[in-house]
């Protein structure tokens, strides 16, 4: 492992690939803590604000990894993860003695494959997906669930702590992604409940805002109800969390469940409803747009 790993945290060279809704905010916290930061994103303009604050733009993921002790990726789909890790210009082409952390929500099997590939190149890979949404990323209050080598986890914990407030080692490679799938299965049925409850409030002629204020501090309170329910009440369906990403997650969770012989009727129904919204052209809306399945705005 790089000697730099144990030096002053601000000497640790960090690379960040994927500067969307989540990655841009997360990378900003690393920069604010004083880490030298190399960045890359498919659409260059999304790196401009970080470059203005002192980050160094690189033209490929490989260029990011060539001079980084820790490389974080936060891209969209498993195919994107494969590209930025294993592609011709991917981070595994150049990384040396680094800890490579995929924080995207991706498949447990891919996480295990990346961990094995990283080892052959003298690096360690961790899967470290997050929960807490755009708000959690902005406020550095993400929950981070980490799979992979525990010693490497302990070494990069100070970096993860700059982005999250609840960080747990979940087990071997892939265990972080499996934990995230538990999270997504819970959310699937919860967001259906939130949408149905608020559709009921509207049909009953109640003031949805007052309903939210009342039940949000009771037993139904949750991020889904309190944050996304509030967006529904305002008619704000902008992403937060893209429907297309949630469909990706439900696909992973349901195929893992099938492999394990487990039936998940709630998650399966949520996928069906979101697929219907996607065919209506809403896949780049936030997941709270599930409400539109019940109520035509
Ligand atoms: P996003 O806004 O779409 O960000 C993904 C970023 O990755 C985009 O900027 C995209 O580039 C970049 N990217 C994708 N493929 C790339 C490639 N091959 N090379 C370089 N850059 C690439 O999505 P997000 O909401 O930040 O989510 C990121 C990940 O976190 C997803 O896996 C998602 O499921 C997960 N997640 C999201 C939330 C949430 O609330 N948003 C919460 C927890 C977990 P472009 O700018 O060109 O599109």
CSV table of C-alpha atoms and ligand atoms in Angstrom, one decimal:
chain,number,residue,atom,x,y,z
A,1,UNK,CA,0.0,0.0,0.0
A,2,UNK,CA,1.2,3.5,-0.8
A,3,UNK,CA,3.3,5.1,2.0
A,4,UNK,CA,1.2,8.2,1.7
A,5,UNK,CA,-1.7,6.3,3.1
A,6,UNK,CA,-0.6,6.8,6.7
A,7,UNK,CA,0.7,10.4,6.2
A,8,UNK,CA,-1.2,13.6,7.1
A,9,UNK,CA,-4.7,13.2,5.6
A,10,UNK,CA,-4.4,16.3,3.5
A,11,UNK,CA,-1.3,14.7,1.8
A,12,UNK,CA,-3.4,11.8,0.7
A,13,UNK,CA,-4.0,12.1,-3.1
A,14,UNK,CA,-7.6,11.3,-3.9
A,15,UNK,CA,-9.1,10.7,-7.3
A,16,UNK,CA,-12.8,11.0,-8.1
A,17,UNK,CA,-14.7,9.7,-11.2
A,18,UNK,CA,-18.4,10.6,-11.7
A,19,UNK,CA,-19.5,14.1,-10.8
A,20,UNK,CA,-23.3,13.9,-11.0
A,21,UNK,CA,-25.9,14.7,-8.3
A,22,UNK,CA,-24.1,12.7,-5.7
A,23,UNK,CA,-20.4,12.7,-6.8
A,24,UNK,CA,-20.1,16.5,-7.2
A,25,UNK,CA,-21.2,17.1,-3.6
A,26,UNK,CA,-19.1,14.2,-2.2
A,27,UNK,CA,-16.0,15.3,-4.1
A,28,UNK,CA,-16.5,18.8,-2.8
A,29,UNK,CA,-16.2,17.6,0.8
A,30,UNK,CA,-12.8,16.0,0.0
A,31,UNK,CA,-11.6,19.1,-1.5
A,32,UNK,CA,-12.8,21.2,1.4
A,33,UNK,CA,-10.8,18.9,3.8
A,34,UNK,CA,-7.6,19.8,1.9
A,35,UNK,CA,-7.1,16.6,-0.1
A,36,UNK,CA,-5.3,17.1,-3.5
A,37,UNK,CA,-8.1,16.0,-5.8
A,38,UNK,CA,-8.0,14.7,-9.4
A,39,UNK,CA,-11.3,14.5,-11.1
A,40,UNK,CA,-12.9,13.1,-14.3
A,41,UNK,CA,-16.5,12.9,-15.5
A,42,UNK,CA,-18.0,12.0,-18.9
A,43,UNK,CA,-19.5,15.5,-19.3
A,44,UNK,CA,-16.6,17.9,-18.5
A,45,UNK,CA,-18.7,20.9,-17.5
A,46,UNK,CA,-19.8,19.1,-14.3
A,47,UNK,CA,-16.2,19.3,-13.1
A,48,UNK,CA,-15.9,23.1,-13.6
A,49,UNK,CA,-17.0,24.2,-10.2
A,50,UNK,CA,-14.6,21.8,-8.5
A,51,UNK,CA,-11.7,22.9,-10.8
A,52,UNK,CA,-12.4,26.5,-9.8
A,53,UNK,CA,-12.0,25.4,-6.2
A,54,UNK,CA,-8.6,23.8,-6.9
A,55,UNK,CA,-9.3,20.2,-8.2
A,56,UNK,CA,-7.2,19.0,-11.1
A,57,UNK,CA,-9.1,17.9,-14.2
A,58,UNK,CA,-7.9,14.7,-15.9
A,59,UNK,CA,-8.9,13.5,-19.4
A,60,UNK,CA,-9.5,9.8,-18.5
A,61,UNK,CA,-10.2,7.7,-15.4
A,62,UNK,CA,-6.7,6.1,-16.0
A,63,UNK,CA,-5.1,9.6,-15.7
A,64,UNK,CA,-7.0,10.1,-12.4
A,65,UNK,CA,-5.7,6.8,-11.0
A,66,UNK,CA,-2.1,7.2,-12.2
A,67,UNK,CA,-1.4,9.7,-9.4
A,68,UNK,CA,-3.9,8.8,-6.7
A,69,UNK,CA,-3.6,6.9,-3.4
A,70,UNK,CA,-7.4,6.5,-3.2
A,71,UNK,CA,-9.7,6.5,-6.2
A,72,UNK,CA,-13.5,6.8,-5.7
A,73,UNK,CA,-16.0,6.1,-8.5
A,74,UNK,CA,-19.6,7.3,-8.3
A,75,UNK,CA,-21.1,6.6,-11.7
A,76,UNK,CA,-24.6,5.5,-12.7
A,77,UNK,CA,-25.0,1.9,-13.9
A,78,UNK,CA,-22.9,-1.3,-13.5
A,79,UNK,CA,-22.0,-0.9,-17.2
A,80,UNK,CA,-20.5,2.5,-16.3
A,81,UNK,CA,-18.6,1.0,-13.4
A,82,UNK,CA,-17.2,-1.6,-15.8
A,83,UNK,CA,-16.1,1.1,-18.2
A,84,UNK,CA,-14.4,3.3,-15.7
A,85,UNK,CA,-12.6,0.4,-13.9
A,86,UNK,CA,-11.9,-2.1,-16.7
A,87,UNK,CA,-12.1,-0.1,-19.9
A,88,UNK,CA,-9.2,0.8,-22.1
A,89,UNK,CA,-8.8,4.0,-20.2
A,90,UNK,CA,-10.1,2.6,-16.9
A,91,UNK,CA,-8.6,3.1,-13.4
A,92,UNK,CA,-7.2,-0.4,-13.3
A,93,UNK,CA,-4.9,0.3,-16.2
A,94,UNK,CA,-2.7,2.7,-14.1
A,95,UNK,CA,-3.6,2.4,-10.4
A,96,UNK,CA,-0.6,1.3,-8.2
A,97,UNK,CA,-0.9,0.2,-4.6
A,98,UNK,CA,-4.1,2.2,-4.3
A,99,UNK,CA,-7.4,1.6,-2.6
A,100,UNK,CA,-10.1,1.8,-5.2
A,101,UNK,CA,-13.6,2.4,-3.9
A,102,UNK,CA,-16.8,2.1,-6.0
A,103,UNK,CA,-19.5,4.1,-4.3
A,104,UNK,CA,-22.1,3.7,-7.1
A,105,UNK,CA,-25.0,1.3,-6.5
A,106,UNK,CA,-24.0,-1.7,-8.6
A,107,UNK,CA,-24.2,-5.5,-8.5
A,108,UNK,CA,-22.5,-7.6,-5.8
A,109,UNK,CA,-21.1,-10.0,-8.4
A,110,UNK,CA,-19.4,-7.1,-10.2
A,111,UNK,CA,-18.0,-5.9,-6.9
A,112,UNK,CA,-16.5,-9.3,-6.3
A,113,UNK,CA,-15.0,-9.4,-9.8
A,114,UNK,CA,-13.4,-5.9,-9.3
A,115,UNK,CA,-12.0,-6.9,-6.0
A,116,UNK,CA,-10.2,-9.9,-7.6
A,117,UNK,CA,-9.0,-7.8,-10.6
A,118,UNK,CA,-7.6,-5.1,-8.3
A,119,UNK,CA,-5.6,-7.7,-6.3
A,120,UNK,CA,-3.9,-8.8,-9.5
A,121,UNK,CA,-2.7,-5.3,-10.0
A,122,UNK,CA,-1.4,-4.8,-6.4
A,123,UNK,CA,-4.5,-2.7,-5.4
A,124,UNK,CA,-7.4,-3.2,-3.1
A,125,UNK,CA,-11.0,-2.7,-4.1
A,126,UNK,CA,-13.9,-1.8,-1.8
A,127,UNK,CA,-17.6,-1.6,-2.7
A,128,UNK,CA,-19.1,1.3,-0.7
A,129,UNK,CA,-22.6,2.3,-1.9
A,130,UNK,CA,-24.4,5.0,0.0
A,131,UNK,CA,-27.8,5.9,1.3
A,132,UNK,CA,-29.1,9.3,2.3
A,133,UNK,CA,-29.9,10.9,-1.1
A,134,UNK,CA,-28.9,14.2,-2.6
A,135,UNK,CA,-29.5,15.8,0.9
A,136,UNK,CA,-27.2,13.3,2.6
A,137,UNK,CA,-24.5,13.9,0.0
A,138,UNK,CA,-24.7,17.7,0.3
A,139,UNK,CA,-24.7,17.6,4.1
A,140,UNK,CA,-21.9,14.9,4.3
A,141,UNK,CA,-24.4,12.7,6.3
A,142,UNK,CA,-24.5,9.6,4.1
A,143,UNK,CA,-24.8,6.1,5.4
A,144,UNK,CA,-21.9,4.2,3.7
A,145,UNK,CA,-21.9,0.4,3.6
A,146,UNK,CA,-18.6,-1.2,2.8
A,147,UNK,CA,-17.6,-4.6,1.5
A,148,UNK,CA,-14.1,-5.8,1.1
A,149,UNK,CA,-10.8,-6.0,2.9
A,150,UNK,CA,-11.2,-4.8,6.5
A,151,UNK,CA,-7.7,-3.4,6.9
A,152,UNK,CA,-8.1,-1.3,3.7
A,153,UNK,CA,-11.5,-0.2,5.0
A,154,UNK,CA,-9.8,1.1,8.2
A,155,UNK,CA,-7.2,2.9,6.2
A,156,UNK,CA,-9.7,4.8,4.1
A,157,UNK,CA,-12.2,5.4,6.9
A,158,UNK,CA,-11.0,9.0,7.5
A,159,UNK,CA,-11.8,9.8,3.8
A,160,UNK,CA,-15.2,8.1,4.0
A,161,UNK,CA,-15.9,10.1,7.2
A,162,UNK,CA,-15.7,13.3,5.1
A,163,UNK,CA,-18.8,12.2,3.2
A,164,UNK,CA,-20.8,10.2,5.6
A,165,UNK,CA,-21.9,10.1,9.3
A,166,UNK,CA,-22.7,6.3,9.5
A,167,UNK,CA,-20.1,4.1,8.0
A,168,UNK,CA,-20.1,0.4,8.5
A,169,UNK,CA,-18.0,-2.5,7.3
A,170,UNK,CA,-20.5,-5.1,6.0
A,171,UNK,CA,-18.3,-8.0,5.2
A,172,UNK,CA,-16.3,-9.4,2.3
A,173,UNK,CA,-16.4,-8.0,-1.3
A,174,UNK,CA,-20.0,-7.5,-2.5
A,175,UNK,CA,-21.4,-7.3,1.1
A,176,UNK,CA,-21.7,-3.5,0.7
A,177,UNK,CA,-23.8,-3.9,-2.4
A,178,UNK,CA,-25.9,-6.6,-0.8
A,179,UNK,CA,-26.6,-4.2,2.2
A,180,UNK,CA,-27.6,-1.5,-0.3
A,181,UNK,CA,-30.0,-3.9,-1.9
A,182,UNK,CA,-31.7,-4.4,1.6
A,183,UNK,CA,-32.0,-0.6,1.7
A,184,UNK,CA,-33.6,-0.5,-1.8
A,185,UNK,CA,-36.0,-3.3,-1.0
A,186,UNK,CA,-37.2,-1.3,2.1
A,187,UNK,CA,-37.5,1.9,0.0
A,188,UNK,CA,-39.5,0.2,-2.7
A,189,UNK,CA,-42.5,-0.6,-0.5
A,190,UNK,CA,-42.0,2.6,1.6
A,191,UNK,CA,-42.3,5.0,-1.4
A,192,UNK,CA,-45.4,3.1,-2.6
A,193,UNK,CA,-46.9,3.7,0.9
A,194,UNK,CA,-46.0,7.4,0.9
A,195,UNK,CA,-47.5,7.9,-2.6
A,196,UNK,CA,-50.7,6.0,-1.6
A,197,UNK,CA,-51.1,7.9,1.7
A,198,UNK,CA,-50.8,11.3,0.0
A,199,UNK,CA,-53.1,10.2,-2.8
A,200,UNK,CA,-55.6,9.2,-0.1
A,201,UNK,CA,-55.2,12.6,1.6
A,202,UNK,CA,-56.0,14.4,-1.7
A,203,UNK,CA,-59.0,12.2,-2.4
A,204,UNK,CA,-60.4,12.7,1.1
A,205,UNK,CA,-60.2,16.5,0.6
A,206,UNK,CA,-57.5,16.9,3.3
A,207,UNK,CA,-54.7,19.5,3.2
A,208,UNK,CA,-51.8,17.2,2.2
A,209,UNK,CA,-49.2,19.6,3.8
A,210,UNK,CA,-51.0,19.4,7.1
A,211,UNK,CA,-51.3,15.6,6.8
A,212,UNK,CA,-47.6,15.4,6.2
A,213,UNK,CA,-46.8,17.6,9.2
A,214,UNK,CA,-49.0,15.4,11.4
A,215,UNK,CA,-48.0,11.9,10.4
A,216,UNK,CA,-44.4,12.8,9.6
A,217,UNK,CA,-43.6,12.9,13.3
A,218,UNK,CA,-45.5,9.7,14.1
A,219,UNK,CA,-44.7,6.1,13.4
A,220,UNK,CA,-44.8,6.6,9.6
A,221,UNK,CA,-42.0,9.2,9.7
A,222,UNK,CA,-39.0,8.4,7.4
A,223,UNK,CA,-36.8,10.0,4.8
A,224,UNK,CA,-39.2,8.8,2.1
A,225,UNK,CA,-42.2,10.5,3.8
A,226,UNK,CA,-40.6,13.6,5.3
A,227,UNK,CA,-38.2,14.6,2.5
A,228,UNK,CA,-39.8,13.0,-0.7
A,229,UNK,CA,-43.4,13.4,0.6
A,230,UNK,CA,-42.7,17.1,1.1
A,231,UNK,CA,-41.5,17.3,-2.5
A,232,UNK,CA,-44.7,15.5,-3.7
A,233,UNK,CA,-46.9,18.0,-1.8
A,234,UNK,CA,-45.0,20.9,-3.5
A,235,UNK,CA,-45.4,19.2,-7.0
A,236,UNK,CA,-41.6,18.9,-7.2
A,237,UNK,CA,-40.7,15.8,-9.1
A,238,UNK,CA,-37.1,16.8,-10.0
A,239,UNK,CA,-34.4,14.2,-9.3
A,240,UNK,CA,-32.9,13.7,-6.2
A,241,UNK,CA,-32.7,10.1,-7.2
A,242,UNK,CA,-33.5,9.1,-10.8
A,243,UNK,CA,-36.3,6.6,-11.5
A,244,UNK,CA,-33.9,5.0,-14.0
A,245,UNK,CA,-31.4,4.3,-11.3
A,246,UNK,CA,-34.0,2.9,-9.0
A,247,UNK,CA,-35.2,0.6,-11.8
A,248,UNK,CA,-31.5,-0.5,-12.1
A,249,UNK,CA,-31.4,-1.2,-8.3
A,250,UNK,CA,-34.7,-3.1,-8.3
A,251,UNK,CA,-33.5,-5.2,-11.2
A,252,UNK,CA,-30.3,-6.2,-9.2
A,253,UNK,CA,-32.2,-6.8,-6.0
A,254,UNK,CA,-34.9,-9.0,-7.7
A,255,UNK,CA,-32.4,-11.1,-9.6
A,256,UNK,CA,-30.3,-11.6,-6.5
A,257,UNK,CA,-33.5,-12.6,-4.6
A,258,UNK,CA,-34.5,-15.0,-7.3
A,259,UNK,CA,-31.0,-16.6,-7.2
A,260,UNK,CA,-31.5,-17.0,-3.4
A,261,UNK,CA,-35.0,-18.5,-3.9
A,262,UNK,CA,-36.6,-15.5,-2.2
A,263,UNK,CA,-39.9,-13.9,-3.3
A,264,UNK,CA,-40.2,-10.1,-2.8
A,265,UNK,CA,-43.7,-9.1,-3.9
A,266,UNK,CA,-43.4,-5.5,-2.7
A,267,UNK,CA,-40.2,-4.8,-4.7
A,268,UNK,CA,-41.6,-6.6,-7.7
A,269,UNK,CA,-44.8,-4.4,-7.7
A,270,UNK,CA,-42.7,-1.3,-7.3
A,271,UNK,CA,-40.6,-2.3,-10.3
A,272,UNK,CA,-43.8,-2.8,-12.3
A,273,UNK,CA,-45.2,0.6,-11.4
A,274,UNK,CA,-41.9,2.4,-12.1
A,275,UNK,CA,-41.6,0.6,-15.5
A,276,UNK,CA,-45.0,2.0,-16.4
A,277,UNK,CA,-43.8,5.5,-15.4
A,278,UNK,CA,-40.6,5.0,-17.5
A,279,UNK,CA,-42.8,4.1,-20.6
A,280,UNK,CA,-44.6,7.5,-20.0
A,281,UNK,CA,-41.1,9.2,-20.3
A,282,UNK,CA,-40.6,9.8,-16.6
A,283,UNK,CA,-37.4,7.8,-16.1
A,284,UNK,CA,-35.3,11.0,-15.5
A,285,UNK,CA,-37.7,12.3,-12.9
A,286,UNK,CA,-37.1,11.7,-9.1
A,287,UNK,CA,-38.5,8.5,-7.5
A,288,UNK,CA,-41.2,10.6,-5.7
A,289,UNK,CA,-42.9,10.9,-9.2
A,290,UNK,CA,-44.4,7.5,-8.3
A,291,UNK,CA,-47.2,9.6,-6.9
A,292,UNK,CA,-48.1,10.4,-10.6
A,293,UNK,CA,-49.1,6.8,-11.0
A,294,UNK,CA,-51.9,7.4,-8.4
A,295,UNK,CA,-52.8,11.0,-9.1
A,296,UNK,CA,-52.7,12.9,-12.4
A,297,UNK,CA,-51.2,16.3,-11.5
B,1,LIG,P1,-25.9,11.0,-11.9
B,1,LIG,O1,-26.3,12.4,-11.5
B,1,LIG,O2,-26.4,10.4,-13.2
B,1,LIG,O3,-24.3,10.9,-11.8
B,1,LIG,C1,-23.5,9.9,-12.4
B,1,LIG,C2,-22.3,10.6,-13.0
B,1,LIG,O4,-21.5,9.6,-13.5
B,1,LIG,C3,-22.7,11.5,-14.2
B,1,LIG,O5,-22.2,12.8,-14.0
B,1,LIG,C4,-22.2,10.7,-15.4
B,1,LIG,O6,-21.7,11.6,-16.4
B,1,LIG,C5,-21.0,10.0,-14.8
B,1,LIG,N1,-20.7,8.8,-15.6
B,1,LIG,C6,-21.5,7.8,-15.9
B,1,LIG,N2,-20.8,7.0,-16.7
B,1,LIG,C7,-19.6,7.5,-16.8
B,1,LIG,C8,-18.4,7.0,-17.5
B,1,LIG,N3,-18.4,5.9,-18.2
B,1,LIG,N4,-17.3,7.8,-17.4
B,1,LIG,C9,-17.3,8.9,-16.7
B,1,LIG,N5,-18.4,9.4,-16.0
B,1,LIG,C10,-19.5,8.7,-16.1
B,1,LIG,O7,-26.4,10.0,-10.7
B,1,LIG,P2,-26.3,10.1,-9.1
B,1,LIG,O8,-27.7,10.4,-8.7
B,1,LIG,O9,-25.2,11.0,-8.8
B,1,LIG,O10,-26.0,8.6,-8.7
B,1,LIG,C11,-24.8,8.0,-8.8
B,1,LIG,C12,-24.8,6.6,-8.3
B,1,LIG,O11,-25.2,6.7,-6.9
B,1,LIG,C13,-25.9,5.7,-8.9
B,1,LIG,O12,-25.4,4.4,-9.0
B,1,LIG,C14,-27.1,5.8,-8.0
B,1,LIG,O13,-27.9,4.6,-8.1
B,1,LIG,C15,-26.4,5.9,-6.7
B,1,LIG,N6,-27.2,6.6,-5.6
B,1,LIG,C16,-27.9,7.8,-5.9
B,1,LIG,C17,-28.5,8.4,-4.9
B,1,LIG,C18,-29.3,9.7,-5.1
B,1,LIG,O14,-30.2,10.0,-4.3
B,1,LIG,N7,-29.1,10.4,-6.2
B,1,LIG,C19,-28.5,7.9,-3.6
B,1,LIG,C20,-27.8,6.8,-3.3
B,1,LIG,C21,-27.1,6.1,-4.4
B,1,LIG,P3,-22.7,12.6,-17.2
B,1,LIG,O15,-22.5,13.9,-16.4
B,1,LIG,O16,-22.1,12.6,-18.6
B,1,LIG,O17,-24.1,12.0,-17.2
